[in-house]
Tab-separated table of C-alpha atoms in Angstrom:
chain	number	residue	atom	x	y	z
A	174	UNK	CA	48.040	-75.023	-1.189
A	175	UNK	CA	46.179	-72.788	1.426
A	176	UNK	CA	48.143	-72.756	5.112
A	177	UNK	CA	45.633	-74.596	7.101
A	178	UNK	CA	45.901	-73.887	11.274
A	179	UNK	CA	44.773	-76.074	13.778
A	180	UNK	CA	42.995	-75.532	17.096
A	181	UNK	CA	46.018	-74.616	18.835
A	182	UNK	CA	47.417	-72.648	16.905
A	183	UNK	CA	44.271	-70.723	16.956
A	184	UNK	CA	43.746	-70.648	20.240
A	185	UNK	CA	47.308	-69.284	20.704
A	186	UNK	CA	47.083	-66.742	18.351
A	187	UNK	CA	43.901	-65.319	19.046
A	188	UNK	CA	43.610	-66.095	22.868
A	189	UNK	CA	40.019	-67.564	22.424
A	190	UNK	CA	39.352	-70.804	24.215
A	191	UNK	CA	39.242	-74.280	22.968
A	192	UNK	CA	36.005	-74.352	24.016
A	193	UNK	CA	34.624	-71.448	22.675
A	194	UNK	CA	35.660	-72.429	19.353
A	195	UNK	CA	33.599	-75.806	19.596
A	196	UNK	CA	30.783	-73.505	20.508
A	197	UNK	CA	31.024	-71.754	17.679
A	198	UNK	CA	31.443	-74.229	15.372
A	199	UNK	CA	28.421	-75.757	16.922
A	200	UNK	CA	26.584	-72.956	16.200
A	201	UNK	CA	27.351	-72.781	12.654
A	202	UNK	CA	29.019	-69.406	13.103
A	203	UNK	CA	32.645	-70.419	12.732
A	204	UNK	CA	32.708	-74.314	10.847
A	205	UNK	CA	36.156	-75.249	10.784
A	206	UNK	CA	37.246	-77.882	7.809
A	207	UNK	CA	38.130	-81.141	8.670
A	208	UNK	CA	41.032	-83.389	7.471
A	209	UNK	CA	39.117	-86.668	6.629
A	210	UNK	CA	35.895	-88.188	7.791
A	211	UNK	CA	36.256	-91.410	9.526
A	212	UNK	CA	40.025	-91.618	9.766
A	213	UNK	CA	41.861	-91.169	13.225
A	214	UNK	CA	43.416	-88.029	12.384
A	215	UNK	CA	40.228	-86.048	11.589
A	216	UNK	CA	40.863	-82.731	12.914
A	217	UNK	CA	39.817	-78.965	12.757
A	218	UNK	CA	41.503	-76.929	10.457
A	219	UNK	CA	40.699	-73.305	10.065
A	220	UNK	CA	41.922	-71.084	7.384
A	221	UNK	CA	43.385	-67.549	7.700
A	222	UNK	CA	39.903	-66.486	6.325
A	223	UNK	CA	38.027	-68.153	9.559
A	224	UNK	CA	41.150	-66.173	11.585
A	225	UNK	CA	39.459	-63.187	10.099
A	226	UNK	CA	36.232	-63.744	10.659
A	227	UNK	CA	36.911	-64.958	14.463
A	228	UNK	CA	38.631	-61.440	14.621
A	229	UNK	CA	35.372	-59.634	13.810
A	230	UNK	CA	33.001	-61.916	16.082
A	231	UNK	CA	35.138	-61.076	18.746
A	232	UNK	CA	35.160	-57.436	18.313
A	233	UNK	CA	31.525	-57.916	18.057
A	234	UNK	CA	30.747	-59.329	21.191
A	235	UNK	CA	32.890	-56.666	22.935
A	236	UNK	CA	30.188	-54.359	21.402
A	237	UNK	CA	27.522	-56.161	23.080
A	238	UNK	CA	26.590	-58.340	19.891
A	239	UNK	CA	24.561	-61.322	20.835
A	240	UNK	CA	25.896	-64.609	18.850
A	241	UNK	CA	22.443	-64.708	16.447
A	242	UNK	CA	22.926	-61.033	15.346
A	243	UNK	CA	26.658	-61.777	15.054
A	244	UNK	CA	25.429	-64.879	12.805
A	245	UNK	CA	22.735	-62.772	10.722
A	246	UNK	CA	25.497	-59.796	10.232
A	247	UNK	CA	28.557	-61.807	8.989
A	248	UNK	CA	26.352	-63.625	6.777
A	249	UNK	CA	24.895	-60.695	4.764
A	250	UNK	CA	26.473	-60.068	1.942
A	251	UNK	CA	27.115	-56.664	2.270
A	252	UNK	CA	28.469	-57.132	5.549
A	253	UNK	CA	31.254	-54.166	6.575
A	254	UNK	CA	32.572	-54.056	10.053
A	255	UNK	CA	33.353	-50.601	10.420
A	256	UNK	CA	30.324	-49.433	9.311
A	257	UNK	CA	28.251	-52.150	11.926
A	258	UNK	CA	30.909	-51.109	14.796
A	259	UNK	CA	30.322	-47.148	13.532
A	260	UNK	CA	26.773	-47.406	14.341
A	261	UNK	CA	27.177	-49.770	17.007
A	262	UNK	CA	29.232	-46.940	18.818
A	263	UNK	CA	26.369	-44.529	18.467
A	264	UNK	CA	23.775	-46.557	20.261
A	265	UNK	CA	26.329	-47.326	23.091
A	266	UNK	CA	27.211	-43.283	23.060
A	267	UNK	CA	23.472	-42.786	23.317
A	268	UNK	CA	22.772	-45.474	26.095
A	269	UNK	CA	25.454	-43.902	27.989
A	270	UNK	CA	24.284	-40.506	27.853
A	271	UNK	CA	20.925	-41.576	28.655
A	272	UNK	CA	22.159	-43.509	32.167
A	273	UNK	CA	23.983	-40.050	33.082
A	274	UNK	CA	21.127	-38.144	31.880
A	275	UNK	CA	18.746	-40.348	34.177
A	276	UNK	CA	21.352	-40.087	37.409
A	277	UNK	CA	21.041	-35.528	36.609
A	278	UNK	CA	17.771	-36.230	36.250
A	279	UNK	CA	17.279	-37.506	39.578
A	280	UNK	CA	19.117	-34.793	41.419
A	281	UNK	CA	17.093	-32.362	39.005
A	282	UNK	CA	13.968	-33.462	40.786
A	283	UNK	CA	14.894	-33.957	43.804
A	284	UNK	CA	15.962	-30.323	44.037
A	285	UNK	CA	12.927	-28.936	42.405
A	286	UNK	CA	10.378	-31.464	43.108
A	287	UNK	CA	7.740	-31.947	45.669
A	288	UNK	CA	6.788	-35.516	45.011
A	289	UNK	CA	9.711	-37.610	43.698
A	290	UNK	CA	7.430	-40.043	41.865
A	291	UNK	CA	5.632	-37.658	40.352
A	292	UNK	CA	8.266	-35.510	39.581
A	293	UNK	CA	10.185	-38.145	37.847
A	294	UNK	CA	7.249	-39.117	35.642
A	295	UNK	CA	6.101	-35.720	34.610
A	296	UNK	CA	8.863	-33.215	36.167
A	297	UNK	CA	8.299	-30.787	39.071
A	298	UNK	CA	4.893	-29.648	39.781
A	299	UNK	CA	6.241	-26.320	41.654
A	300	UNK	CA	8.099	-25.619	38.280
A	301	UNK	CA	4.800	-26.418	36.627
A	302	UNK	CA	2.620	-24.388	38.731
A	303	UNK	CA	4.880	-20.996	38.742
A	304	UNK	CA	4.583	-21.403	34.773
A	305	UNK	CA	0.647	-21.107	34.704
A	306	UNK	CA	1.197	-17.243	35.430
A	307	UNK	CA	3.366	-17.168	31.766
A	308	UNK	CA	0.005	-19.327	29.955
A	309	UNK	CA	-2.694	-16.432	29.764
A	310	UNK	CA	0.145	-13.939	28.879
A	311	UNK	CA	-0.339	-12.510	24.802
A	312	UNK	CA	3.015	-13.588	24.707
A	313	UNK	CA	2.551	-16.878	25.039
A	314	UNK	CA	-0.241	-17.594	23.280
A	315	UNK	CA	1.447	-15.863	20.565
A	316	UNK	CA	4.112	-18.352	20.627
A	317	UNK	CA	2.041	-21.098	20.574
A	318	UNK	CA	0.076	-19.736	17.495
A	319	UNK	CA	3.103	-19.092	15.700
A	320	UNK	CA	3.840	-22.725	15.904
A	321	UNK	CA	0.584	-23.672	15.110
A	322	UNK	CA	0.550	-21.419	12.239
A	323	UNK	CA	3.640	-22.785	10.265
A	324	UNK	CA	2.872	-24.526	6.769
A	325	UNK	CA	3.932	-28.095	6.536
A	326	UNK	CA	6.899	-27.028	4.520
A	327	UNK	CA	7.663	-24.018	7.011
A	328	UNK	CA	7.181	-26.591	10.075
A	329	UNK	CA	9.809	-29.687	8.293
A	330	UNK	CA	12.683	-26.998	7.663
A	331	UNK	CA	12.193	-25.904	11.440
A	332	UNK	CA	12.089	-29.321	12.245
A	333	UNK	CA	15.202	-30.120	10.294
A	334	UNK	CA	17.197	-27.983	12.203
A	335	UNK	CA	15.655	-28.938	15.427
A	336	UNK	CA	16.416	-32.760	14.934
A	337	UNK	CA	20.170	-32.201	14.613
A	338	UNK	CA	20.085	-30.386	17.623
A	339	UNK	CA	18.643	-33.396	19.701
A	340	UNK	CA	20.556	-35.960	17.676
A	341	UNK	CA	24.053	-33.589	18.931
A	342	UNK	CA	22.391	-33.970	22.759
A	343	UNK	CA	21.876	-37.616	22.862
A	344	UNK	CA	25.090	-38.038	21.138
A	345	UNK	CA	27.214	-35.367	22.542
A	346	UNK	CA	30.383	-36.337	23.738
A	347	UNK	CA	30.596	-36.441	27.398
A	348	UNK	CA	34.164	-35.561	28.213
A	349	UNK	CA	32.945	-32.024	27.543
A	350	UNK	CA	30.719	-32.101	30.920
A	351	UNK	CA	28.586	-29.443	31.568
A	352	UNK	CA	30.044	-27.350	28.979
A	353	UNK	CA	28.464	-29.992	26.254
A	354	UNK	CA	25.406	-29.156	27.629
A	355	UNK	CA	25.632	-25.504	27.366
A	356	UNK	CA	26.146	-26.012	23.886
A	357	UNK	CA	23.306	-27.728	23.092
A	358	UNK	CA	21.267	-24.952	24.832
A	359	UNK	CA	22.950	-22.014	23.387
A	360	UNK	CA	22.063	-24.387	19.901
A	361	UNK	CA	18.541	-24.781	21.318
A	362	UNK	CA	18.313	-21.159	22.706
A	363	UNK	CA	19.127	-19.658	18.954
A	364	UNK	CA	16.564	-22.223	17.194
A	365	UNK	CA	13.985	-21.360	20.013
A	366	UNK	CA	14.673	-17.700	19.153
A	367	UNK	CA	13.998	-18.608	14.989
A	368	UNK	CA	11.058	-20.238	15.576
A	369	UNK	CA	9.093	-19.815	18.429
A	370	UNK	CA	9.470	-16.512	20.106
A	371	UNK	CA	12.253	-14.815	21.949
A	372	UNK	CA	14.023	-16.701	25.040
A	373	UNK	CA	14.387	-13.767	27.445
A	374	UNK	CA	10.978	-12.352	26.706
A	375	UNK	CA	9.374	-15.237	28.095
A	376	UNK	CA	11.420	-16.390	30.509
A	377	UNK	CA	12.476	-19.441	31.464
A	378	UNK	CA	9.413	-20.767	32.484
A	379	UNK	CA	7.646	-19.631	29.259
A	380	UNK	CA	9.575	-22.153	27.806
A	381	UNK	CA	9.060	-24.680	30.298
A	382	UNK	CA	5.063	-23.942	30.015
A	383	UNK	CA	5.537	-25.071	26.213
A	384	UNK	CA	6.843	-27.872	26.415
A	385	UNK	CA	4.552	-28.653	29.360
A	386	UNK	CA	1.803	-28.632	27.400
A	387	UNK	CA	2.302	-31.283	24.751
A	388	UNK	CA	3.110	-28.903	22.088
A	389	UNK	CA	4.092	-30.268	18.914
A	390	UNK	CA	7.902	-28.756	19.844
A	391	UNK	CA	7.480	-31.267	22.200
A	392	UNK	CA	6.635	-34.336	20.598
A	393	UNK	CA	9.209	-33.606	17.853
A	394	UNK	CA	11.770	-33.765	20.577
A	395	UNK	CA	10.631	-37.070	21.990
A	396	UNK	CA	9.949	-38.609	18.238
A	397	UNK	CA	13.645	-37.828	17.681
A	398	UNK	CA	15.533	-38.209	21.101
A	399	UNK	CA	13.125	-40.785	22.921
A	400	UNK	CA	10.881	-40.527	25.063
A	401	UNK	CA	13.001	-39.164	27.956
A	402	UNK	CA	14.196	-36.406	26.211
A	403	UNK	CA	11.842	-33.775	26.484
A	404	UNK	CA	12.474	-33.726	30.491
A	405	UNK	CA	16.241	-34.012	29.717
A	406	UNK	CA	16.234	-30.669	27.259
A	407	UNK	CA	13.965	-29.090	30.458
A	408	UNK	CA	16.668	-30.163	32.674
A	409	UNK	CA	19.991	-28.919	30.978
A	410	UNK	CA	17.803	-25.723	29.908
A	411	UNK	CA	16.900	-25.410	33.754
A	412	UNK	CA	20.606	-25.870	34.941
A	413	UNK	CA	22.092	-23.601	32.197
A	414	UNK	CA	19.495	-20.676	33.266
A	415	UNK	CA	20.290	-21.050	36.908
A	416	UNK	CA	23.536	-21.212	36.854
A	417	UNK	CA	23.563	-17.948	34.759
A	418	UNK	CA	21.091	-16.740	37.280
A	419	UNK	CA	23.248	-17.741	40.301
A	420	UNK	CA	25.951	-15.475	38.663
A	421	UNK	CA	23.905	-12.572	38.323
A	422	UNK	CA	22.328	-12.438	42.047
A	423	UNK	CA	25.555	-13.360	43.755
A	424	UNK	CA	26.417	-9.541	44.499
A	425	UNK	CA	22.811	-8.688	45.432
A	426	UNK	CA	23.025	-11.854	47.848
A	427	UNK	CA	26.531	-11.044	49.559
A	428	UNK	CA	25.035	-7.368	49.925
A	429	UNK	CA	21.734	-8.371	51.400
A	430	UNK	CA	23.127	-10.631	53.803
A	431	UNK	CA	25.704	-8.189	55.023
A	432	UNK	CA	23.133	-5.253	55.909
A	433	UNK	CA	20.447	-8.254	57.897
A	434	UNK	CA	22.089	-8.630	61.053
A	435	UNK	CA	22.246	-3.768	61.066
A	436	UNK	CA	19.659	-1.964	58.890
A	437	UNK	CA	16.962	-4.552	58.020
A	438	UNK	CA	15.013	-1.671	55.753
A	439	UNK	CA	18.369	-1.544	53.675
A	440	UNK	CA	18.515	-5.422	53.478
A	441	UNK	CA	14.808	-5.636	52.304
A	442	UNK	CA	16.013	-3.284	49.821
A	443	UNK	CA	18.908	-4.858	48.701
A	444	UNK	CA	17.144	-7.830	48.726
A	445	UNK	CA	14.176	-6.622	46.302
A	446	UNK	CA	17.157	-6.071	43.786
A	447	UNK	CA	17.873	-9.510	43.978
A	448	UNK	CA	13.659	-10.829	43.720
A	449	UNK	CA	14.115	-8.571	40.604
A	450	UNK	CA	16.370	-10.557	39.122
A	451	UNK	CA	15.419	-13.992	39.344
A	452	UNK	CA	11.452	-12.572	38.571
A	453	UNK	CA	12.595	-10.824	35.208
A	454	UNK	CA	14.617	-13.992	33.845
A	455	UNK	CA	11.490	-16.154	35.028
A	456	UNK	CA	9.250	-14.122	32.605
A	457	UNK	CA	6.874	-12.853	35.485
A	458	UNK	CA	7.828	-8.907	35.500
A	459	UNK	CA	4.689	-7.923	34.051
A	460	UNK	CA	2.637	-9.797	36.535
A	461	UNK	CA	3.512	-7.902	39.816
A	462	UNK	CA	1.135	-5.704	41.138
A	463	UNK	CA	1.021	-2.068	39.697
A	464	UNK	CA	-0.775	0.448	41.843
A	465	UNK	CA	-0.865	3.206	39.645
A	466	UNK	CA	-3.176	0.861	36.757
A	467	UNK	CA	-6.726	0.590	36.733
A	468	UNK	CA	-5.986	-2.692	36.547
A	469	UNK	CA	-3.482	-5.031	37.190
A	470	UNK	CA	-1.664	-6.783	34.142
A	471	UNK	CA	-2.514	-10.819	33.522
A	472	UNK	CA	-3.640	-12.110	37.425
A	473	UNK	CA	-1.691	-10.514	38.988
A	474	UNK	CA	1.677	-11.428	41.698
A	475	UNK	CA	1.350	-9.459	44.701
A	476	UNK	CA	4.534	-8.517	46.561
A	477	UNK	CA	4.009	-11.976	48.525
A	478	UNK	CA	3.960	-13.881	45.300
A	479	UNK	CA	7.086	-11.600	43.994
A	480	UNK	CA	9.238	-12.558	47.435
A	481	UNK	CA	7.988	-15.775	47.120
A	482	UNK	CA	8.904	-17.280	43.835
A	483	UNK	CA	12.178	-15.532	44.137
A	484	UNK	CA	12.747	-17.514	47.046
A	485	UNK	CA	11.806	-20.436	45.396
A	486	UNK	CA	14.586	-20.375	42.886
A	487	UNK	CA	16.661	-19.003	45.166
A	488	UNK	CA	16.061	-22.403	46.937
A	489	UNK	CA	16.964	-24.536	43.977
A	490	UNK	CA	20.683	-22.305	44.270
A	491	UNK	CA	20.765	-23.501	48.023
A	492	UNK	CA	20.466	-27.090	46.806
A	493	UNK	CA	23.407	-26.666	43.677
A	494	UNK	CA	25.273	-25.420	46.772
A	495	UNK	CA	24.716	-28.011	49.335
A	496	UNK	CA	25.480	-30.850	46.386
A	497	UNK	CA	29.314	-30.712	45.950
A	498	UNK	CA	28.429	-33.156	42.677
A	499	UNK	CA	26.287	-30.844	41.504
A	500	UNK	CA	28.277	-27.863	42.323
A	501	UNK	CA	31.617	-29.443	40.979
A	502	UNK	CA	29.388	-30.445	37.434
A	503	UNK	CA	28.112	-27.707	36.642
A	504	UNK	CA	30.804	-24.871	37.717
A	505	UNK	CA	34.457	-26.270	36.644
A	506	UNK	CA	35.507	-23.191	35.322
A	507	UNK	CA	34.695	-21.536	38.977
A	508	UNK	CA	32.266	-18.850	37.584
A	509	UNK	CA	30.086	-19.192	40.544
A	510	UNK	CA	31.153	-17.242	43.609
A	511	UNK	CA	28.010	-17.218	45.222
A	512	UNK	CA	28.483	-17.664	49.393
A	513	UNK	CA	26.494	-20.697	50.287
A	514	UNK	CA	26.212	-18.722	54.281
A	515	UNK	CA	25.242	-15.526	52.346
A	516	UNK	CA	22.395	-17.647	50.495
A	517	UNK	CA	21.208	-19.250	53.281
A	518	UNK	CA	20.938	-15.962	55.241
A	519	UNK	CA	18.933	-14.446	52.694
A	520	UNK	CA	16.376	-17.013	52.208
A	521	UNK	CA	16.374	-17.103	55.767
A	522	UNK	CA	15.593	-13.120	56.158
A	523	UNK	CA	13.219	-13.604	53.310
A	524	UNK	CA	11.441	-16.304	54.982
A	525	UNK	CA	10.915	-14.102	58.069
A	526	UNK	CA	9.846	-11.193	55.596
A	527	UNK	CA	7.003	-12.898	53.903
A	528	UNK	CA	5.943	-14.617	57.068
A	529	UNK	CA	5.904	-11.581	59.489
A	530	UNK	CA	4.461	-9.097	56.243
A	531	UNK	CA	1.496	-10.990	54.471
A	532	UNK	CA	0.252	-9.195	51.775
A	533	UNK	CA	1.872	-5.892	53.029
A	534	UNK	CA	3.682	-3.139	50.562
A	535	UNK	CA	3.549	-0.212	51.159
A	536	UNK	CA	6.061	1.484	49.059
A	537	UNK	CA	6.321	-1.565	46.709
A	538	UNK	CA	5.108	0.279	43.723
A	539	UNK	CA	7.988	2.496	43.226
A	540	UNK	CA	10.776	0.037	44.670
A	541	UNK	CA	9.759	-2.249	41.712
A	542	UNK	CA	9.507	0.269	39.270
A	543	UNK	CA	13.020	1.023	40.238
A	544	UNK	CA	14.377	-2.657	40.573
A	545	UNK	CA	13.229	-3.036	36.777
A	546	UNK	CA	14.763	0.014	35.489
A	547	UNK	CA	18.212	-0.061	37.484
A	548	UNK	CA	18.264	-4.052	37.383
A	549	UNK	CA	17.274	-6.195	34.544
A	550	UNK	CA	18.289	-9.609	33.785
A	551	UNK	CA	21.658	-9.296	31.545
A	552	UNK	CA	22.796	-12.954	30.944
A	553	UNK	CA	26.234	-13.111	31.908
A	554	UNK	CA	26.814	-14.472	28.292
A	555	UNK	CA	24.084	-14.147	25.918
A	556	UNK	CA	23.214	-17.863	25.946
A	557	UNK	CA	24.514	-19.977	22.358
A	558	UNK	CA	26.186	-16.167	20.719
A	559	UNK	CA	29.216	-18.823	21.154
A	560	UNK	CA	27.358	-21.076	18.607
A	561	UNK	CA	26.867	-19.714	15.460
C-alpha cells in the first residue's frame, strides 16, 4: 500500500504553510485524498506524487509563475520542468537586461541629448543632426541601395545571421559588463561590414543615419529584440566607438592642453590633430572645406563646423569623465588615460577658438591636408577581429 503523508508532515518537509496548502487544494491545483467522507477522522492525505508536484509549483512561483499558468502547465500532458524553467530563465535574463539597458540608456541621453523626452523617445537630436552631413554622401546612399537591392533569399540569410546577433544582446550574460557589449558590436561591426558597407568608411554616424531612418536593418532589429532595441544597439555602438575614440585623442589632448597656457598657435595646432581624429571616425573628412576645388565636396563643413563637432564629441568624453558609473562601466580594464583637467582645458581653449575666430582659416587648407595624412583614425583594436 502507497505511504500516504499528512498535512504535517508536509508542511514539515517542504516548509510550505498549512494554509497555503488549503489554498491550493482549493484551487484544484494540489487535491489532497481524503481518508473517509463523513467520519470524524477525515483527513488530507497527500502522496509522494503530490510531494512532487508541490516541489515544482514551488519552484514555479519563485520564477514568477502566476497560480493559473502554474495550473494550465502541470496539467499538460507534455509537461517538463526543465524545459518550462529553461525558457522561463531566458525571459527573466532578457527582462533584466532590458531594466539595465533602460538605466544606460538614460545616462546615454542625458549625455548626448538636448531634450530628455525627446531624446528618450527617438534618441539625441544633436547625434541626429551631425548625421544629415553622412545622408547625401554616394556612400551612403550606396549603402542603403545595397540593402534595398538584396533578393529575398539574399536578404533572409543576412537576416539569419543578424537575428542571432540580437538574440546574443538581449540575452548576453551580464557578469561580462561592458566587455559583453563589445562583443556584440565587434559581432555587429563584422555583419555590418558583410552586408551593408564598411564601418570605418562611414563613420560612426553613417551608421547611426541608417538606422535613423527606418531602414529595414532597423526594423529587423526591433522585430527580433523589441522595440527598444534599435536605440540600445545605437547606444552600446555609440559607447564602444567613443571609448575607442577617447583612447586615440588622449595624447593629442594632454599635448594641446600643455602648450594653451605658452604658445597658443602650437596648441591650435596640436589641437587640429585631435578635431582630425574624432572628424575622420565620425565619417565627415570629406566634408571640410577644400580651397584648392572648384567646388567643395557634399555641403560642405567649414573650419567652424570642423572645431565644432569635434568639440561636440569631445563633450560627450567630458561627461564619461565626470560620471564615475559611467567611467568605472565602461573602462575596467583601465585603457582610458585620458586627463579629465586636460579635457576640460581643451574644450575650454576650443570654445574660445571658435568664438573669438568665426568662420576664419587662413592656413586651414594645408593644416587639414596634413592632419589627414599624418593622423587617421586607427582603432585601437580593429573592432570584433576578436570575434571570428
Amino acid at each position: 500500500m502507497e505511504e500516504l503523508l499528512s498535512v504535517r508532515e508536509v508542511v514539515r518537509m517542504t516548509g510550505v504553510s498549512e494554509k497555503v496548502l488549503y489554498d491550493y487544494d482549493k484551487r484544484g491545483l494540489l487535491k489532497a485524498a481524503r481518508t473517509g467522507e463523513n467520519v470524524a477522522n477525515n483527513r488530507k492525505k497527500y502522496t509522494w506524487k503530490d510531494i512532487d508536484r508541490l516541489k515544482a509549483i514551488v519552484v514555479m512561483r519563485e520564477f514568477g509563475f502566476s497560480l493559473d499558468e502554474i495550473g494550465g502547465i502541470l496539467d499538460d500532458p507534455d509537461f517538463d520542468l526543465e524545459s518550462v524553467l529553461d525558457k522561463r530563465t531566458r525571459e527573466l535574463t532578457r527582462k533584466a537586461n532590458r531594466m539595465r539597458d533602460l538605466l544606460l540608456f538614460t545616462k546615454f541621453v542625458r549625455l548626448a541629448g538636448a531634450d530628455f523626452f525627446e531624446a528618450m523617445a527617438v534618441g539625441p537630436e544633436p547625434i541626429n543632426d551631425a548625421a544629415d552631413f553622412l545622408r547625401d554622401t554616394p556612400l551612403y546612399r550606396n549603402a542603403l541601395r545595397r540593402i534595398a537591392n538584396y533578393s529575398p533569399s539574399e536578404l533572409a540569410d543576412a537576416f539569419t545571421d543578424l537575428d542571432r546577433i540580437i538574440e546574443c544582446m538581449v540575452q548576453r550574460n551580464d557578469s561580462l559588463g561592458f566587455a559583453g557589449i563589445e562583443l556584440i558590436v565587434g559581432k555587429f561591426t563584422q555583419w555590418w561590414e558583410t552586408y551593408v558597407g564598411s564601418f570605418d568608411d562611414m563613420g560612426y554616424l553613417g551608421f547611426w543615419a541608417i538606422f535613423e531612418d527606418g531602414s529595414i536593418v532597423a526594423s529587423e532589429v526591433e522585430a527580433i529584440g523589441g522595440e527598444a532595441a534599435c536605440g540600445n544597439l545605437q547606444m552600446f555602438v555609440f559607447f564602444v566607438w567613443l571609448k575607442d575614440l577617447m583612447v586615440q585623442v588622449e595624447e593629442g589632448v594632454a599635448e594641446t592642453a600643455a602648450l594653451v597656457d605658452t604658445d597658443v598657435a602650437e596648441a591650435l595646432e596640436k589641437f587640429q590633430y585631435v578635431c582630425a581624429r574624432v572628424v575622420i571616425a565620425l565619417g565627415l573628412w570629406d566634408f571640410i572645406w577644400d580651397e584648392d576645388a572648384d567646388e567643395p565636396a557634399g555641403t560642405g563643413l567649414d573650419v567652424l563646423d570642423f572645431a565644432g563637432t569635434a568639440c561636440q564629441f569631445l563633450g560627450y568624453m567630458k561627461g564619461v569623465m565626470e560620471d564615475e558609473e559611467l567611467h568605472s562601466f565602461l573602462n575596467p580594464g583601465d585603457a582610458i588615460d585620458l586627463n579629465p583637467a586636460d579635457l576640460e582645458k581643451v574644450i575650454a581653449f576650443a570654445e574660445l577658438v571658435l568664438k573669438d575666430d568665426e568662420g576664419s582659416d587662413e592656413d586651414g587648407g594645408d593644416s587639414e591636408s596634413n592632419a589627414e595624412d599624418t593622423c587617421p583614425y586607427v582603432p585601437r583594436r580593429r573592432i570584433g577581429a576578436e570575434c571570428k
